[in-house]
Amino acid sequence: KKKAAPKVQNETARVIYERLGDEVLTTPARVERRGTTPCLFGKGGTCCRVCNMGPCQVVEGVEELRGVCGASAATVVARNFGRMVAGGASAHSDHGRQVAIDFYETVHGETPFEVKDKRKLRVVAQALGVNPDQEEQALLQEMAEAALRVFNQQEGEIPLLNRAPEKRKQLWRELGVWPRGVDREVVELLHRTTIGVDQDHRNIFMACARTALADGWGGSMIATEFQDLLFGNPGPIKARVNIGLSVIREDMVNVAVHGHEPVLAEALAIAASDPEIVEEAKKVGAKGVNLAGICCTGNEVLMRRGIPVAGSFLQQEAAIATGALEAVVVDVQCIMQNVAEIARHFHTAVITTNPRARMEGAIHIEFDARKALECAKQILREAIARFPKRDKSRVDIPDHSVDVVVGFSHETILYMLGGRFRASYKPLNENIINGKILGVAAIVGCDNFRVDEEVHVELAKELIANNVLVLTTGCAATGLGRAGLLRPEAAELAGDSLREVLEAVGCPPVLHMGSCVDNSRILIAATEMVNTGGLGEDISDLPAVGCAPQWMSEKAITIGQYFVASGATVVFGPDFPTLKSQVATDFLFHEMERIFGAGWRVARKAGEFAAIMIDHIQAKRKALGIDK
Ligand code: NFS
């Protein structure tokens, strides 16, 4: 007899889990078994595990409950926060480095890829401090070397931060937080947070700002820009998100691409339409090979190719439990260990492809960009071989997929809002100044079974109803897509004046800007708004705010810290990892505000998020003298 499925707000996952019953332990079932509160001690940030005299439980204000070494709660919290920032920065940046390597190999003729986006070449060259006026091949090679230097440079300044507004650059220099090189900042932050090194929470948090800036304006920005160069700059494109019959096909070999680095998915997309592979799929009774994305790889191929996204982070198990996936192909990041467990109950192969991420129960087919198509074909053949083993009686694909319009890179916004002949942010700024658009809000980050899923959707609806234009990335974007908010028709939910602006250009009220590394696009868009004029001199003057209501990964903390250090206030979801030290939390929430002109906030319910964000936007409008 089957037990009731665990409570899941995500309707699609719920339907699938219900069928699965207690056949296999799923993530929401694990959450339910553990209770809704995470480890009470660890969650406030005061559990110190950096040496073997502990682990120590530290309680703020209780002398006997300092660490054995005397560490205070503020120090321990700052150290743990710093280690999250270093972890998150390392993930985005190791991804960025791989893209830089792929680019290097490509421009040296070693991969089957080519540089697709020539329009952007010069812009990126300039941002890297490379002279754009030179013969193309020499330019490409110099850019590849400059991109790699962003990671291994030991002294000086990461050049990409020069793209920021003048005032911000001055501030970073005065504060000494301009990062030198990504690897150096990550290593130094890990060093400073080990036993007996940096004990001043302020000093640690400033180092966190420097490391986070190395991610946002360094590693992540390299990932975004060089992926655009290699695979194309996203433009508006129609597609579908969520599990459904047009996303996971009953008559095709279904391959889910899950993880983060799009080079693998790009190769699979090319191989899937190779006549040889199509023929092989037909031989086993399928019409061909169908790709569907999960997590940020999904966002990457959605933005550039219109390949549908089957699911965000919290739907990865559900996609497999449809019983119709022949393979889940993974590379790095956000792949739950439970994926292999769920797959074991079906005919689905889990295929790992990256030497940095192996999984028990998976088949390993190493992906090498230099042999991209051979590797991709080998992977697809493994999937094709599974098709005859699909048990049709166990296939259940709830038809929940929804239309979306995506592809709002910073350049797209420029052209959509500014028009092809005078591509600029001027119309956006003007509409903010005249009050038609109240301000801009970014809803980014993960989804998380411990937080009410509706928070993203309710918040977005509330913001657009108040004439706030919403930008989105990552798994939050997939959730907003599921709710239908990435369709131009959703403009009808916007306040009258925002609606008028959106309908004139045919834009959805929520603009999907890409994966999590693509938060770097938001930094560029914000800078462009400052440079366009009329909205102050720095990012911290803009009527703009960010949030990550369902954050779960360390990467989200790094993103929050680089937004704040760049002048954009952020509101994060509950269980913030510093809350057990008032002293440390005050630094992030208030002192950073004085230093960087932006700070952290926390909220739980959609209404709380909306109130904080709209108040913030209104306060900025008032300071600019454009409130009415
Ligand atoms: Ni971002 Fe993307 Fe999703 Fe969160 Fe994970 S996939 S890099 S970390 S869960 S948004």
XYZ file of C-alpha atoms and ligand atoms in Angstrom:
638
model
C 0.000 0.000 0.000
C 1.307 3.409 -0.947
C 1.727 6.176 1.607
C 0.576 9.703 0.865
C 3.132 11.708 -1.069
C 5.058 14.362 0.870
C 3.725 17.883 0.822
C 5.085 19.769 -2.159
C 3.725 23.087 -3.333
C 5.155 22.494 -6.785
C 2.113 21.021 -8.492
C 4.046 19.146 -11.174
C 6.417 17.511 -8.720
C 3.477 16.728 -6.427
C 1.581 14.860 -9.115
C 4.621 12.770 -9.931
C 5.647 12.088 -6.344
C 2.119 10.997 -5.578
C 2.431 8.234 -8.110
C 5.842 7.314 -6.811
C 4.454 6.949 -3.274
C 6.958 5.457 -0.867
C 8.675 3.410 -3.547
C 11.680 5.664 -3.200
C 12.715 8.341 -0.707
C 12.540 11.717 -2.471
C 13.955 15.059 -1.352
C 10.663 16.510 -0.114
C 10.046 13.269 1.775
C 13.449 13.676 3.410
C 12.584 17.266 4.328
C 9.330 16.044 5.849
C 11.077 13.353 7.874
C 13.620 15.810 9.214
C 11.010 18.411 10.092
C 10.686 21.867 8.650
C 13.522 23.413 10.639
C 17.089 22.646 9.675
C 19.783 21.812 12.298
C 18.971 24.408 14.934
C 22.530 24.939 15.936
C 24.184 25.062 12.572
C 21.670 27.331 10.888
C 22.537 30.524 12.788
C 26.164 30.284 11.683
C 27.840 29.771 15.074
C 28.975 26.159 14.691
C 32.778 26.298 14.392
C 34.415 23.346 12.678
C 37.727 24.781 11.536
C 39.907 22.828 13.962
C 40.027 19.631 15.942
C 39.803 21.238 19.387
C 36.130 21.545 18.463
C 33.676 21.430 16.786
C 32.537 24.189 19.160
C 29.052 25.417 19.834
C 29.418 29.154 20.290
C 26.727 31.343 21.822
C 26.874 35.099 21.483
C 27.232 36.942 24.778
C 27.997 33.796 26.839
C 31.671 33.840 27.833
C 31.783 30.074 28.629
C 30.394 29.366 25.208
C 33.072 30.978 23.094
C 35.125 28.574 21.007
C 37.836 26.668 22.894
C 40.356 29.073 21.317
C 38.295 32.047 22.506
C 36.585 32.680 19.147
C 33.528 34.901 19.496
C 30.206 34.307 17.784
C 30.835 37.237 15.405
C 34.185 35.752 14.339
C 32.759 32.269 13.809
C 29.759 33.589 11.870
C 31.963 35.763 9.671
C 34.325 32.842 9.046
C 31.492 30.514 8.068
C 29.957 33.193 5.854
C 33.387 33.764 4.276
C 33.733 30.063 3.524
C 30.343 30.132 1.803
C 31.408 33.135 -0.268
C 34.657 31.380 -1.223
C 32.731 28.183 -2.090
C 30.215 30.019 -4.230
C 32.860 32.113 -5.979
C 34.921 28.997 -6.669
C 31.934 27.292 -8.329
C 30.992 30.146 -10.674
C 34.608 30.868 -11.373
C 35.744 27.321 -12.021
C 32.903 27.267 -14.545
C 34.139 30.595 -15.982
C 37.677 29.245 -16.201
C 36.456 26.207 -18.133
C 34.704 28.492 -20.601
C 37.916 30.514 -20.975
C 39.802 27.276 -21.662
C 37.152 26.211 -24.203
C 37.501 29.618 -25.860
C 41.305 29.325 -25.900
C 41.114 25.887 -27.499
C 38.483 27.078 -29.966
C 40.473 30.067 -31.210
C 43.474 27.759 -31.597
C 41.384 25.505 -33.832
C 41.216 22.598 -31.393
C 37.420 22.304 -30.947
C 34.542 22.040 -33.430
C 33.084 25.307 -32.099
C 33.630 28.771 -33.522
C 33.192 32.327 -32.308
C 29.546 33.085 -33.088
C 28.995 36.537 -31.690
C 31.321 38.874 -33.548
C 29.341 41.981 -32.587
C 30.324 41.554 -28.967
C 34.006 40.817 -29.602
C 35.197 44.394 -29.418
C 33.157 45.248 -26.349
C 34.559 42.299 -24.433
C 38.090 42.977 -25.700
C 37.910 46.516 -24.382
C 36.543 45.356 -21.044
C 39.540 43.036 -20.720
C 41.980 45.807 -21.579
C 42.797 44.232 -24.966
C 43.233 46.533 -27.966
C 40.205 45.756 -30.185
C 41.759 47.297 -33.298
C 43.861 44.424 -34.508
C 43.565 41.570 -36.918
C 40.836 39.146 -35.771
C 42.904 36.031 -35.128
C 45.464 37.950 -33.064
C 42.626 39.656 -31.198
C 40.940 36.333 -30.358
C 44.161 34.821 -29.068
C 44.968 37.843 -26.963
C 41.438 37.812 -25.531
C 41.741 34.128 -24.607
C 44.935 34.844 -22.687
C 43.445 37.902 -21.002
C 40.407 35.849 -19.922
C 42.607 33.183 -18.336
C 44.613 35.879 -16.529
C 41.448 36.994 -14.700
C 41.788 33.754 -12.749
C 45.502 33.386 -12.186
C 46.635 36.992 -11.957
C 48.402 37.575 -8.616
C 48.770 41.355 -8.457
C 47.062 44.428 -9.860
C 43.369 44.668 -10.693
C 40.879 42.430 -12.516
C 40.235 44.666 -15.562
C 36.523 43.852 -15.964
C 35.614 45.929 -12.910
C 36.519 48.967 -14.997
C 33.075 48.542 -16.583
C 31.446 49.755 -13.342
C 30.367 53.393 -12.811
C 33.247 55.786 -12.009
C 32.058 56.506 -8.497
C 31.857 52.819 -7.609
C 35.360 52.189 -8.934
C 36.702 55.007 -6.805
C 34.987 53.541 -3.742
C 36.403 50.052 -4.373
C 39.903 51.495 -4.678
C 39.545 53.550 -1.497
C 38.287 50.544 0.410
C 40.977 48.239 -0.973
C 38.422 45.680 -2.198
C 39.249 45.690 -5.920
C 40.106 42.023 -6.480
C 43.526 41.062 -7.870
C 42.725 37.694 -9.411
C 39.931 35.181 -8.793
C 42.096 32.309 -7.571
C 44.086 34.541 -5.270
C 40.975 35.998 -3.603
C 39.330 32.597 -3.087
C 42.510 31.077 -1.637
C 43.154 34.097 0.574
C 39.605 34.029 1.967
C 39.950 30.326 2.813
C 43.288 31.073 4.488
C 41.920 34.005 6.461
C 39.007 31.952 7.792
C 41.007 28.985 9.033
C 42.026 28.501 12.698
C 43.815 31.432 14.261
C 44.005 33.847 11.345
C 41.559 36.733 10.758
C 39.557 37.331 13.947
C 37.953 40.668 13.138
C 34.527 40.044 11.653
C 34.609 43.413 9.828
C 37.902 42.574 8.192
C 36.586 39.142 7.167
C 33.396 40.619 5.675
C 35.443 43.128 3.669
C 37.506 40.217 2.327
C 34.178 38.537 1.469
C 33.267 41.630 -0.564
C 36.547 41.462 -2.457
C 36.189 37.746 -3.220
C 32.540 38.139 -4.213
C 33.443 41.014 -6.561
C 36.045 38.713 -8.126
C 33.158 36.359 -8.875
C 30.527 38.818 -10.147
C 32.795 41.076 -12.169
C 35.369 38.330 -12.812
C 34.620 34.608 -12.989
C 30.874 34.873 -13.625
C 31.290 37.706 -16.106
C 33.892 35.704 -18.032
C 31.460 32.756 -18.094
C 28.623 34.904 -19.456
C 30.600 36.910 -21.992
C 32.654 34.052 -23.402
C 29.636 31.743 -23.591
C 27.919 34.482 -25.584
C 30.961 34.782 -27.841
C 31.120 31.023 -28.408
C 27.461 30.073 -28.525
C 25.744 33.341 -29.414
C 24.268 36.285 -27.558
C 20.721 35.421 -26.477
C 17.902 37.266 -28.211
C 14.126 37.017 -27.699
C 12.988 33.481 -28.348
C 9.799 31.483 -27.733
C 10.071 28.235 -25.833
C 8.395 26.128 -23.176
C 9.125 25.357 -19.551
C 7.953 22.701 -17.105
C 7.308 19.002 -17.553
C 4.862 18.373 -20.358
C 4.322 16.327 -23.501
C 6.068 18.838 -25.754
C 9.068 18.939 -23.383
C 9.496 15.248 -22.562
C 8.362 13.389 -25.669
C 6.588 10.053 -25.627
C 7.853 9.160 -29.104
C 11.504 10.198 -28.777
C 14.634 9.311 -26.867
C 14.610 11.868 -24.034
C 17.880 13.202 -22.699
C 17.887 15.670 -19.811
C 20.882 18.010 -19.690
C 21.537 18.979 -16.079
C 24.239 21.080 -14.492
C 25.885 24.325 -15.486
C 28.457 24.488 -18.270
C 26.655 24.898 -21.613
C 29.495 23.529 -23.743
C 28.298 19.978 -23.055
C 24.659 20.760 -23.858
C 25.653 22.664 -27.009
C 27.578 19.624 -28.230
C 24.634 17.342 -27.412
C 22.267 19.664 -29.297
C 24.458 19.490 -32.410
C 24.853 15.705 -32.110
C 21.109 15.152 -31.551
C 20.347 16.425 -35.044
C 23.193 14.504 -36.678
C 21.592 12.210 -39.329
C 23.608 9.250 -38.055
C 22.199 9.662 -34.546
C 18.644 10.262 -35.782
C 18.918 7.065 -37.831
C 20.124 5.093 -34.815
C 17.218 6.433 -32.745
C 14.780 5.377 -35.470
C 16.202 1.869 -35.451
C 15.035 1.440 -31.839
C 11.573 2.790 -32.654
C 11.974 6.425 -31.651
C 11.468 9.468 -33.868
C 14.795 10.975 -32.835
C 16.538 12.420 -29.803
C 14.887 15.136 -27.717
C 16.766 17.344 -25.248
C 15.258 19.001 -22.195
C 17.116 21.146 -19.687
C 17.333 21.101 -15.911
C 18.776 23.814 -13.625
C 21.181 26.357 -15.118
C 22.329 24.281 -18.104
C 18.632 24.325 -18.919
C 18.583 28.124 -18.728
C 21.659 28.385 -20.956
C 20.221 26.323 -23.808
C 16.765 27.794 -23.301
C 18.145 31.313 -23.761
C 20.248 30.518 -26.818
C 18.463 27.646 -28.560
C 14.926 27.647 -27.227
C 15.452 24.080 -25.950
C 12.701 23.562 -23.345
C 13.440 23.464 -19.621
C 11.909 20.429 -17.938
C 12.648 21.633 -14.473
C 14.365 23.813 -11.944
C 16.434 22.479 -9.055
C 13.437 21.111 -7.182
C 12.049 19.242 -10.185
C 15.143 17.206 -11.053
C 13.823 14.069 -9.361
C 10.348 14.538 -10.794
C 11.676 14.735 -14.352
C 13.225 11.276 -13.942
C 10.145 9.902 -12.212
C 8.072 10.576 -15.344
C 9.601 7.268 -16.421
C 10.318 8.714 -19.860
C 13.918 9.879 -19.550
C 16.478 7.621 -21.192
C 19.361 9.576 -19.705
C 20.208 12.438 -17.374
C 23.509 13.888 -18.493
C 25.228 15.927 -15.790
C 28.381 17.990 -15.441
C 28.832 20.115 -12.308
C 26.765 21.813 -9.566
C 23.263 21.416 -8.129
C 22.931 17.734 -9.019
C 21.274 16.008 -6.079
C 22.821 12.731 -5.021
C 19.261 11.391 -4.917
C 19.105 11.621 -8.721
C 20.984 8.322 -9.025
C 18.652 6.758 -6.452
C 15.497 7.772 -8.359
C 17.015 6.717 -11.690
C 17.748 3.268 -10.258
C 13.984 2.661 -10.107
C 13.576 3.375 -13.815
C 15.439 2.583 -17.027
C 17.181 5.972 -16.881
C 20.960 6.192 -17.192
C 22.708 8.856 -15.140
C 25.757 9.884 -17.140
C 28.497 11.895 -15.483
C 30.802 13.700 -17.866
C 33.188 15.758 -15.788
C 36.240 14.548 -13.865
C 35.346 17.069 -11.131
C 31.990 15.416 -10.404
C 31.548 11.655 -10.291
C 28.488 9.914 -8.848
C 27.925 6.465 -7.468
C 25.510 4.542 -9.673
C 26.328 6.596 -12.771
C 28.025 5.763 -16.035
C 31.024 8.011 -16.667
C 31.666 9.257 -20.198
C 34.224 12.004 -19.989
C 33.478 15.079 -22.066
C 36.377 16.781 -23.790
C 35.562 19.940 -25.771
C 38.337 19.055 -28.229
C 36.418 15.892 -29.130
C 33.021 17.438 -28.405
C 30.985 15.718 -31.097
C 32.470 12.250 -30.611
C 31.833 12.492 -26.860
C 28.310 13.821 -27.399
C 27.473 10.994 -29.809
C 28.803 8.398 -27.399
C 26.566 9.857 -24.674
C 23.508 9.899 -26.944
C 24.146 6.287 -28.030
C 24.011 5.243 -24.388
C 20.621 6.972 -24.144
C 19.339 5.439 -27.401
C 20.244 1.975 -26.111
C 17.954 2.571 -23.122
C 14.873 3.454 -25.185
C 13.720 -0.162 -25.746
C 13.855 -0.659 -21.970
C 11.314 2.113 -21.295
C 8.332 0.601 -19.476
C 5.342 2.337 -21.097
C 3.028 1.335 -18.274
C 5.162 3.411 -15.878
C 5.350 6.517 -18.028
C 3.467 9.479 -16.579
C 4.096 12.909 -18.030
C 1.740 15.471 -16.537
C 1.113 17.981 -19.286
C 1.981 21.152 -17.371
C 4.369 22.927 -19.707
C 3.840 26.603 -20.413
C 4.859 29.045 -23.177
C 7.584 31.549 -22.387
C 9.481 34.294 -24.190
C 13.072 34.422 -22.973
C 16.479 35.672 -24.103
C 16.661 39.052 -22.387
C 20.387 39.556 -22.323
C 21.487 43.075 -21.486
C 21.886 43.678 -25.224
C 18.322 42.473 -25.925
C 16.916 44.872 -23.342
C 18.934 47.600 -25.007
C 17.401 46.854 -28.416
C 13.870 46.031 -27.234
C 13.413 49.081 -25.063
C 15.642 51.429 -26.994
C 14.769 50.481 -30.548
C 17.094 49.211 -33.224
C 18.251 52.616 -34.361
C 19.057 54.169 -31.041
C 19.757 51.122 -28.883
C 20.139 52.592 -25.440
C 18.722 52.524 -21.947
C 17.429 56.070 -22.420
C 13.759 55.043 -22.847
C 13.995 52.841 -19.745
C 15.533 55.640 -17.702
C 12.965 58.129 -19.010
C 10.107 55.825 -18.069
C 11.564 55.471 -14.591
C 12.033 59.221 -14.234
C 8.499 59.990 -15.440
C 7.166 57.368 -13.049
C 5.643 54.958 -15.562
C 8.092 52.379 -14.264
C 8.519 52.685 -10.507
C 11.833 50.858 -10.474
C 13.589 47.599 -11.283
C 13.710 44.435 -9.148
C 15.685 41.245 -9.701
C 14.269 37.930 -8.462
C 17.130 35.446 -8.628
C 18.486 32.250 -7.124
C 17.349 28.774 -6.341
C 14.174 27.066 -5.327
C 14.083 25.208 -2.071
C 11.666 22.662 -0.599
C 11.905 24.361 2.788
C 10.420 27.615 1.498
C 6.913 28.167 0.177
C 7.245 27.895 -3.597
C 4.534 30.453 -4.195
C 6.742 33.188 -2.745
C 8.429 33.859 -6.102
C 5.179 34.061 -8.005
C 3.233 36.118 -5.460
C 6.153 38.497 -5.094
C 6.578 38.975 -8.840
C 2.856 39.628 -9.243
C 2.897 42.167 -6.436
C 5.922 43.944 -7.886
C 4.587 44.219 -11.419
C 1.182 45.311 -10.131
C 3.095 48.170 -8.517
C 4.747 49.045 -11.835
C 8.104 47.518 -10.930
C 9.861 45.861 -13.885
C 11.163 42.413 -12.846
C 14.389 40.793 -14.054
C 15.056 37.164 -13.269
C 17.730 34.463 -13.558
C 18.423 30.906 -12.397
C 15.812 28.546 -10.990
C 13.667 31.495 -9.866
C 13.220 32.287 -13.566
C 12.017 28.743 -14.293
C 9.458 29.022 -11.481
C 8.196 32.345 -12.815
C 7.983 30.735 -16.252
C 5.872 27.883 -14.846
C 3.493 30.510 -13.481
C 3.083 32.054 -16.928
C 4.813 35.320 -16.063
C 7.373 35.081 -18.874
C 4.688 35.539 -21.529
C 4.026 38.960 -23.055
C 0.305 38.438 -22.238
C 1.227 38.515 -18.560
C 1.618 42.276 -19.024
C -2.077 42.422 -18.197
C -1.132 41.723 -14.583
C 1.048 44.823 -14.497
C 0.020 48.199 -13.170
C -1.447 50.505 -15.827
C 1.657 52.530 -16.574
C 4.092 49.592 -16.669
C 1.610 47.741 -18.842
C 1.525 50.595 -21.309
C 5.337 50.516 -21.649
C 5.443 46.720 -22.002
C 2.648 46.525 -24.545
C 4.313 49.129 -26.732
C 7.327 46.831 -27.177
C 5.673 43.430 -26.681
C 7.740 42.507 -23.630
C 6.749 40.210 -20.785
C 6.658 41.926 -17.369
C 9.317 39.521 -16.097
C 12.496 39.389 -18.176
C 14.501 36.137 -18.132
C 18.179 37.124 -18.257
C 19.702 33.651 -18.038
C 21.528 31.365 -15.641
C 23.092 32.298 -12.306
C 26.451 33.327 -13.792
C 24.324 35.669 -15.929
C 23.631 37.787 -12.869
C 26.707 39.519 -14.279
C 24.320 40.780 -17.006
C 22.380 42.568 -14.278
C 25.575 44.328 -13.133
C 26.130 45.571 -16.671
C 22.486 46.626 -17.093
C 22.620 48.561 -13.805
C 25.839 50.280 -14.876
C 24.284 51.160 -18.198
C 21.330 52.744 -16.395
C 23.742 54.871 -14.346
C 25.794 55.903 -17.372
C 22.693 56.769 -19.395
C 22.005 59.572 -16.935
C 19.188 60.987 -14.858
C 19.260 58.293 -12.176
C 22.252 59.336 -10.075
C 25.934 58.597 -10.300
C 26.223 55.130 -8.867
C 24.411 51.779 -8.753
C 23.471 52.607 -5.155
C 21.468 55.624 -6.409
C 19.203 53.540 -8.685
C 15.620 52.720 -7.734
C 16.580 49.049 -7.980
C 16.762 46.093 -5.611
C 17.493 42.348 -5.761
C 16.194 39.308 -3.907
C 16.677 35.546 -3.558
C 13.619 34.334 -1.625
C 14.338 30.595 -1.921
C 18.129 30.593 -1.942
C 19.819 27.343 -0.950
C 23.277 27.227 -2.568
C 26.455 28.916 -1.302
C 26.576 30.476 -4.755
C 23.553 32.610 -3.885
C 25.367 34.073 -0.866
C 28.297 35.044 -3.086
C 25.893 36.702 -5.536
C 24.216 38.604 -2.696
C 27.560 39.838 -1.425
C 28.717 41.071 -4.843
C 25.394 42.812 -5.466
C 25.692 44.603 -2.126
C 29.361 45.481 -2.692
C 28.305 46.829 -6.098
C 25.671 49.070 -4.498
C 22.486 46.992 -4.900
C 20.526 46.090 -1.769
C 19.331 42.465 -1.602
C 16.573 40.698 0.344
C 17.164 37.020 1.089
C 14.852 34.247 2.224
C 14.686 32.862 5.756
C 17.365 31.020 7.768
C 20.040 33.556 6.915
C 23.385 32.043 7.975
C 24.566 34.834 10.318
C 21.498 35.356 12.475
C 22.952 33.866 15.680
C 25.391 36.765 15.901
C 23.704 40.125 16.159
C 27.074 41.876 15.888
C 27.981 40.170 12.611
C 24.472 40.514 11.186
C 24.457 44.234 12.013
C 27.574 44.620 9.919
C 25.963 43.023 6.852
C 22.609 44.733 7.297
C 23.661 48.201 8.488
C 27.399 48.904 8.363
C 27.664 47.692 4.770
C 24.901 50.151 3.980
C 27.098 52.981 5.263
C 30.197 51.661 3.483
C 28.778 50.428 0.169
C 25.449 52.294 0.022
C 23.590 48.949 0.033
C 22.911 46.204 2.532
C 21.394 42.796 3.179
C 17.797 42.248 4.341
C 15.802 39.137 5.230
C 12.140 38.308 4.664
C 9.957 35.217 4.639
C 6.586 35.853 3.033
C 5.944 37.402 -0.381
C 4.217 40.390 1.227
C 7.258 41.093 3.421
C 9.599 40.924 0.433
C 7.359 43.208 -1.611
C 7.046 45.762 1.205
C 10.818 45.960 1.750
C 11.570 46.118 -1.974
C 8.943 48.703 -2.903
C 9.869 50.878 0.117
C 13.498 50.683 -0.960
C 12.679 51.713 -4.525
C 10.527 54.578 -3.278
C 13.256 55.814 -0.925
C 15.708 55.873 -3.848
C 13.204 57.772 -5.997
C 12.806 60.295 -3.232
C 16.558 60.764 -2.920
C 16.718 61.336 -6.692
C 13.895 63.863 -6.467
C 11.678 61.893 -8.864
C 8.984 60.835 -6.390
C 5.595 62.267 -6.981
Ni 21.990 29.027 -9.224
Fe 22.070 27.252 -11.098
Fe 19.339 26.632 -9.507
Fe 20.355 27.682 -7.383
Fe 21.491 25.706 -8.531
S 20.885 25.577 -10.698
S 23.759 28.364 -10.444
S 22.487 27.545 -7.514
S 19.577 25.731 -7.647
S 19.557 28.854 -9.046
